[in-house]
Tab-separated table of C-alpha atoms and ligand atoms in Angstrom:
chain	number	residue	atom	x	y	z
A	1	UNK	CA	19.689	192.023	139.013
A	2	UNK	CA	19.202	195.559	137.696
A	3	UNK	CA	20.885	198.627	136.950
A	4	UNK	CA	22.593	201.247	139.133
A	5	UNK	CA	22.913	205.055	138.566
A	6	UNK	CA	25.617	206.393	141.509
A	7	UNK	CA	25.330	209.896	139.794
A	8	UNK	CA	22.282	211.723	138.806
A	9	UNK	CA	20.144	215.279	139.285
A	10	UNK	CA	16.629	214.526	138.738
A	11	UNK	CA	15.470	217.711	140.774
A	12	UNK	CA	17.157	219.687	137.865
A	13	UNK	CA	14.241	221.651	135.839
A	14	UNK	CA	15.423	219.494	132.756
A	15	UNK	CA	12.982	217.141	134.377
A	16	UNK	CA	9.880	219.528	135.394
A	17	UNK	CA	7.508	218.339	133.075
A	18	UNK	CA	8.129	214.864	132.965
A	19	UNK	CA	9.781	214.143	136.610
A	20	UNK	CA	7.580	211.159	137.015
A	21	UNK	CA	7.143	209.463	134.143
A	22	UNK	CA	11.196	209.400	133.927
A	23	UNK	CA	10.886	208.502	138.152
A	24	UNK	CA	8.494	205.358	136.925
A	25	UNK	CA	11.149	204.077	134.391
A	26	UNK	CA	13.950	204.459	136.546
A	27	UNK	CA	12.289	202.008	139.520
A	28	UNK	CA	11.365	199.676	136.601
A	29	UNK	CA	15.042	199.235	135.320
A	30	UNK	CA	17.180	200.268	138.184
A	31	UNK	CA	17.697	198.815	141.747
A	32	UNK	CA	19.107	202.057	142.948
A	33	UNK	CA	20.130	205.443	142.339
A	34	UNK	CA	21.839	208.029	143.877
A	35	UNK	CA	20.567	211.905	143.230
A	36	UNK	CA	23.756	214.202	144.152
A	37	UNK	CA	23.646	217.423	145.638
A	38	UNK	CA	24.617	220.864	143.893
A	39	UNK	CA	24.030	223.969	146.231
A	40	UNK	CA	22.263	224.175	149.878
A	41	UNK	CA	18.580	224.674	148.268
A	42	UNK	CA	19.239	221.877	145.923
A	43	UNK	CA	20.726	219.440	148.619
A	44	UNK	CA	17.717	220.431	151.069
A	45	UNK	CA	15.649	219.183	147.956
A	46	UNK	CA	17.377	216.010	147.871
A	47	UNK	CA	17.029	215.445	151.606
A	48	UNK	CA	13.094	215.950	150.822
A	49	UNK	CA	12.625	213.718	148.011
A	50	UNK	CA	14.685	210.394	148.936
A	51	UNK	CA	11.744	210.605	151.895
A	52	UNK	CA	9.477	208.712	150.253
A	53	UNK	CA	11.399	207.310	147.404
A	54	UNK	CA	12.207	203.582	148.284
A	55	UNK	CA	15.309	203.231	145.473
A	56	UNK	CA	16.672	206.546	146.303
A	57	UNK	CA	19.912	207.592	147.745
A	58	UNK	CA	21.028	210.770	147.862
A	59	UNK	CA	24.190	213.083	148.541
A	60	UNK	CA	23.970	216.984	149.886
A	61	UNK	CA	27.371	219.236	148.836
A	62	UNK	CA	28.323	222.636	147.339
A	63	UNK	CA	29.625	222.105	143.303
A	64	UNK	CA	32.755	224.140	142.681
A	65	UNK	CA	31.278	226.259	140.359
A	66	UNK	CA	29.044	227.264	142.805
A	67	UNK	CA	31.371	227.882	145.549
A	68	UNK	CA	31.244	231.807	144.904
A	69	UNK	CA	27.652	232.049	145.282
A	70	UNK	CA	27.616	229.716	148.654
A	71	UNK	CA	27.925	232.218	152.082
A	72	UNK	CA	30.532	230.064	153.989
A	73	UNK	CA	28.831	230.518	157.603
A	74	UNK	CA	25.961	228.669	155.925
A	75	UNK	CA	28.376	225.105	155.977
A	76	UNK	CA	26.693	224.088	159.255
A	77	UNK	CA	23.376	224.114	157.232
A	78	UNK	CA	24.693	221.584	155.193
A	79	UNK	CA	26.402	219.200	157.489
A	80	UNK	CA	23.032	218.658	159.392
A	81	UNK	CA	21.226	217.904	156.140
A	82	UNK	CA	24.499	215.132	155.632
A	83	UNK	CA	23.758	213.929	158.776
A	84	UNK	CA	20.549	211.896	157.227
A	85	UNK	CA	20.423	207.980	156.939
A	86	UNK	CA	19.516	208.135	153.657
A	87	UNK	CA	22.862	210.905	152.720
A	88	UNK	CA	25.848	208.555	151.745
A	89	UNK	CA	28.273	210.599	150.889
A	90	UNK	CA	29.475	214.713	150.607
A	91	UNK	CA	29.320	216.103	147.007
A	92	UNK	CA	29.399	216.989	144.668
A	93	UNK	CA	32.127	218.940	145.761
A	94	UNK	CA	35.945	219.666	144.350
A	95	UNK	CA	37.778	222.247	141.869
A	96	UNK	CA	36.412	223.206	138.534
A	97	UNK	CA	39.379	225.288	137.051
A	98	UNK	CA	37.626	225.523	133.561
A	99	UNK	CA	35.522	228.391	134.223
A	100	UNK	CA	37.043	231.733	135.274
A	101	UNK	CA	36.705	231.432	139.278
A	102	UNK	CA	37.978	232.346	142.228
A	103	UNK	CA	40.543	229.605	142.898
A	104	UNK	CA	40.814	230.427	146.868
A	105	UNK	CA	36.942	230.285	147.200
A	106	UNK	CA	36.572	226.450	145.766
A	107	UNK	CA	39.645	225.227	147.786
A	108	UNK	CA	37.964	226.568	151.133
A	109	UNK	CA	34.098	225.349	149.914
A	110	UNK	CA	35.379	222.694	149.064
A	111	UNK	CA	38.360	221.985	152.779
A	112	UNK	CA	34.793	222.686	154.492
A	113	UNK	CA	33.070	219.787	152.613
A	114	UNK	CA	36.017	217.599	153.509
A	115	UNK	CA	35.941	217.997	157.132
A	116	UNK	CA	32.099	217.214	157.290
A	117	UNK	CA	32.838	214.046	154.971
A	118	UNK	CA	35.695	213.097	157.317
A	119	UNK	CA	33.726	213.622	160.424
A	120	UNK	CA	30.808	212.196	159.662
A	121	UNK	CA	32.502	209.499	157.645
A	122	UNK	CA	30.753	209.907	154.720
A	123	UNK	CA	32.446	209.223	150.809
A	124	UNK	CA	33.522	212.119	148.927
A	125	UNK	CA	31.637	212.543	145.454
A	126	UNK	CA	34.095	214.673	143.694
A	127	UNK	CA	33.885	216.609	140.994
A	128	UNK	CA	37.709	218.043	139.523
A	129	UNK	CA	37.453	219.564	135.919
A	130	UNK	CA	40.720	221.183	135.138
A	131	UNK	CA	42.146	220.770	137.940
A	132	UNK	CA	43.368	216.780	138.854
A	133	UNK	CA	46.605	217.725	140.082
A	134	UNK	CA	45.470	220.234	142.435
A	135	UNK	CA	42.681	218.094	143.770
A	136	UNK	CA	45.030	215.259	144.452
A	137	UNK	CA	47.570	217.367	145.802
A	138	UNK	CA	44.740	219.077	148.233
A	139	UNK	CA	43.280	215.616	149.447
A	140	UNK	CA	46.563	214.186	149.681
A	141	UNK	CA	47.209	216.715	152.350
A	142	UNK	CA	43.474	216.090	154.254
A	143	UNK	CA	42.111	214.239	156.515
A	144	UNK	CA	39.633	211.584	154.415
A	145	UNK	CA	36.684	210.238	155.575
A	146	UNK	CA	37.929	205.769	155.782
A	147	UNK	CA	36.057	205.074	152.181
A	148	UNK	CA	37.532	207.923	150.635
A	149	UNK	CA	35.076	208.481	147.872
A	150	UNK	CA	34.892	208.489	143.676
A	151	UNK	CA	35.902	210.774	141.368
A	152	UNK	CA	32.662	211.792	139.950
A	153	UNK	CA	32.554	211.131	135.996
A	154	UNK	CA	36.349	210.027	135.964
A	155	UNK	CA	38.251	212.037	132.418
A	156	UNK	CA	41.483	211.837	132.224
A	157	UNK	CA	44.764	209.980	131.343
A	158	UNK	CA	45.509	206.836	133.173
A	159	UNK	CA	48.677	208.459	134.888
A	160	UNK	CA	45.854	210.557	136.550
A	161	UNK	CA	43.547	207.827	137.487
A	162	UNK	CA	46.228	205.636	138.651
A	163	UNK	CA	47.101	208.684	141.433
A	164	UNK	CA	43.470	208.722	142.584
A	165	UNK	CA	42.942	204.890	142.753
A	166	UNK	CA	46.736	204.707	144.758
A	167	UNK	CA	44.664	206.932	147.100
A	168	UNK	CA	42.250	204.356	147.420
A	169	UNK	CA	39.346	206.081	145.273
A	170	UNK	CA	36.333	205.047	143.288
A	171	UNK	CA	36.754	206.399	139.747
A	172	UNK	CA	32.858	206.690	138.409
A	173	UNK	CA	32.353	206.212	134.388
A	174	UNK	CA	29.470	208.131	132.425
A	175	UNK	CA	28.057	208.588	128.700
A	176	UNK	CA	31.750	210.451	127.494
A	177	UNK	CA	33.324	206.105	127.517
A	178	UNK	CA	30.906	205.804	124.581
A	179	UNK	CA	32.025	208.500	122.855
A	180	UNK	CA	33.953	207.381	119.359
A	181	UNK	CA	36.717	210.332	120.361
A	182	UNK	CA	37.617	208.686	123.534
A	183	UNK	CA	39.625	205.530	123.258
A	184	UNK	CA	42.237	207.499	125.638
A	185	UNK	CA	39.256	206.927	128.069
A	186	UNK	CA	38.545	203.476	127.238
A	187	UNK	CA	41.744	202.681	127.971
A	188	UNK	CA	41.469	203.816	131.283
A	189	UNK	CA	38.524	202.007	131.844
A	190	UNK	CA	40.400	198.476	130.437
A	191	UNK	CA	43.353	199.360	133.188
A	192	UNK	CA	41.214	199.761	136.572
A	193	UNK	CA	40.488	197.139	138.207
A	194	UNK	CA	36.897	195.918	138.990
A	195	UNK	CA	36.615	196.648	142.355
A	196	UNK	CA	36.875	200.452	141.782
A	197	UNK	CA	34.878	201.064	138.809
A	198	UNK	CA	31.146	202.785	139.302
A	199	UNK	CA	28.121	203.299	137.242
A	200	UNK	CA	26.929	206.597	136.550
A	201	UNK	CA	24.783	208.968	134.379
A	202	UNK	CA	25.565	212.570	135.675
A	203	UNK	CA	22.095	212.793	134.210
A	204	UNK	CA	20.576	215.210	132.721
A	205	UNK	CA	24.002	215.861	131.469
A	206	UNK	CA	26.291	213.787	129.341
A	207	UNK	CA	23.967	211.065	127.341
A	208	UNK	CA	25.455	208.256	125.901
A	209	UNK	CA	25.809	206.873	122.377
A	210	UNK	CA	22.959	206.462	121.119
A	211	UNK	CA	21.529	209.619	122.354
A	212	UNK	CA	23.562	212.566	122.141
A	213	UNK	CA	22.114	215.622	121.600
A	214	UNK	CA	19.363	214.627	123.695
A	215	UNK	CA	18.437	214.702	127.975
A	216	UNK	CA	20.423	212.134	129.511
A	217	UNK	CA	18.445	209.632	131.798
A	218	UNK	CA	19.376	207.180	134.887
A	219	UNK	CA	18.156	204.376	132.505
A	220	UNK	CA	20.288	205.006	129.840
A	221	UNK	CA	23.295	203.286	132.729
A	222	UNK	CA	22.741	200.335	130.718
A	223	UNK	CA	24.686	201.696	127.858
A	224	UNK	CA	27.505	202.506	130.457
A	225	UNK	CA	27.283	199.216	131.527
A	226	UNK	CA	27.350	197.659	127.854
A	227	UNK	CA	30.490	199.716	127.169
A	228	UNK	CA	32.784	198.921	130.334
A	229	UNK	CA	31.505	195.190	129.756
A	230	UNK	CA	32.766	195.052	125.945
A	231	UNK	CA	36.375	197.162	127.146
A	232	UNK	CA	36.499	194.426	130.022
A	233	UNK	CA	34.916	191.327	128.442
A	234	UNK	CA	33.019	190.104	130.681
A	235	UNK	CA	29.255	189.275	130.808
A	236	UNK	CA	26.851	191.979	131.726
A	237	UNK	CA	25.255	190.279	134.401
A	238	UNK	CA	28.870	189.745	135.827
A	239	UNK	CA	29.158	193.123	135.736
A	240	UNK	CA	26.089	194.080	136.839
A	241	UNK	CA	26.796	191.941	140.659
A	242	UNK	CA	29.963	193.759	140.823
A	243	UNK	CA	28.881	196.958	140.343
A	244	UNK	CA	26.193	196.859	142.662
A	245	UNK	CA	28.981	195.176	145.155
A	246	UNK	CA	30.907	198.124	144.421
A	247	UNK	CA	28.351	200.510	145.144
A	248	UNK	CA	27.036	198.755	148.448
A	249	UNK	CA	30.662	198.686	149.508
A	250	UNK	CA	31.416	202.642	149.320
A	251	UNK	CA	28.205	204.308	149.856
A	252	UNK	CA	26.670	201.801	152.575
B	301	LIG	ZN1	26.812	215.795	138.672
């Protein structure tokens, strides 16, 4: 069994010059990945390129950030590209309080993005930055699609997670777990159970110990996957079978 990237933007220009040699390495080491939508154009891209790419899964949403930029009468635009067999799941979409934003805008980007998840019954890939209470506090009050979703490169305390997985969500883990500063994290990653944990790059952002600094890459999951195995002790082809369970079991 092979590795599994749940969270990665290889259509970003990071990857223009390169796309695939880096495509070539990920179907060597990985049995799947997911590439996640970030604005209409990029989603329509997404749509386009898990065509004729047999380990390729993708995802088609609006990112907070870019909430402002995204004309709201365009939403039907993007719940026919969701409606695609090879689209499992609505994101990345959320709140991103970080950057000075309109607030109202990403709640209402991001209620729209709900209602096509919950209709279509697709996950939610969320992204929250700044901003877990709110989220939680927002999808508490929703209609969800039945699988709920993951919270997209999972960074808080465990008080937080614990909210989102009494929800019933997926909390996904990235490069920041390997990160010497973040035993808070670790910790977090020791207290969920199994079942809800997922494998993730957020490529070309975030790269793991050994390679920060650098361009993150879907193949550099296995040093996720190393990490959550030595927090959780267990063997990483254990892990490897129930993360791909994991990932079967919400996106398909
Ligand atoms: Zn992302």
């Amino acid at each position: 069994m092979k590795y599994i990237d749940t969270h990665c933007h290889l259509l970003f220009p990071y990857y223009d010059e390169d796309r695939e040699e880096v495509l070539q390495k990920v179907n060597d080491e990985l049995d799947l990945f997911i590439e996640i939508g970030g604005d209409l154009d990029n989603s329509q891209k997404v749509v386009d390129f898990i065509k004729n790419q047999p380990k390729a899964f993708g995802t088609v949403g609006i990112h907070p950030t870019d909430s402002e930029g995204f004309d709201i009468n365009l939403i039907d635009k993007l719940e026919e590209l969701a409606k695609n067999d090879k689209i499992v799941g609505i994101g990345e979409t959320g709140l991103d309080f970080y950057w000075e934003t309109n607030k109202q805008t990403q709640y209402k980007v991001f209620d729209a993005q709900v209602s096509i998840a919950e209709k279509l019954n697709k996950p939610l890939v969320l992204h929250i930055r700044d901003a877990y209470d709110e989220a939680y506090e927002f999808l508490k009050k929703s209609n969800l699609p039945s699988k709920l979703g993951v919270v997209h490169c999972f960074s808080d305390t465990w008080e937080t997670a614990k909210k989102f997985l009494d929800l019933g969500f997926y909390l996904g883990f990235d490069g920041p777990i390997t990160y010497p500063k973040n035993a808070e994290l670790r910790k977090v990653v020791q207290q969920t159970p199994f079942e809800r944990i997922l494998p993730e790059t957020d490529s070309p952002f975030l790269p793991p110990v050994p390679f920060r600094g650098k361009r993150n890459m879907p193949i550099y999951v296995k040093y996720v996957y190393e990490k959550i195995a030595e927090i959780k002790k267990i063997d990483i082809e254990e892990l490897k079978s129930k993360l791909y369970f994991n990932t079967m079991s919400l996106f398909f």
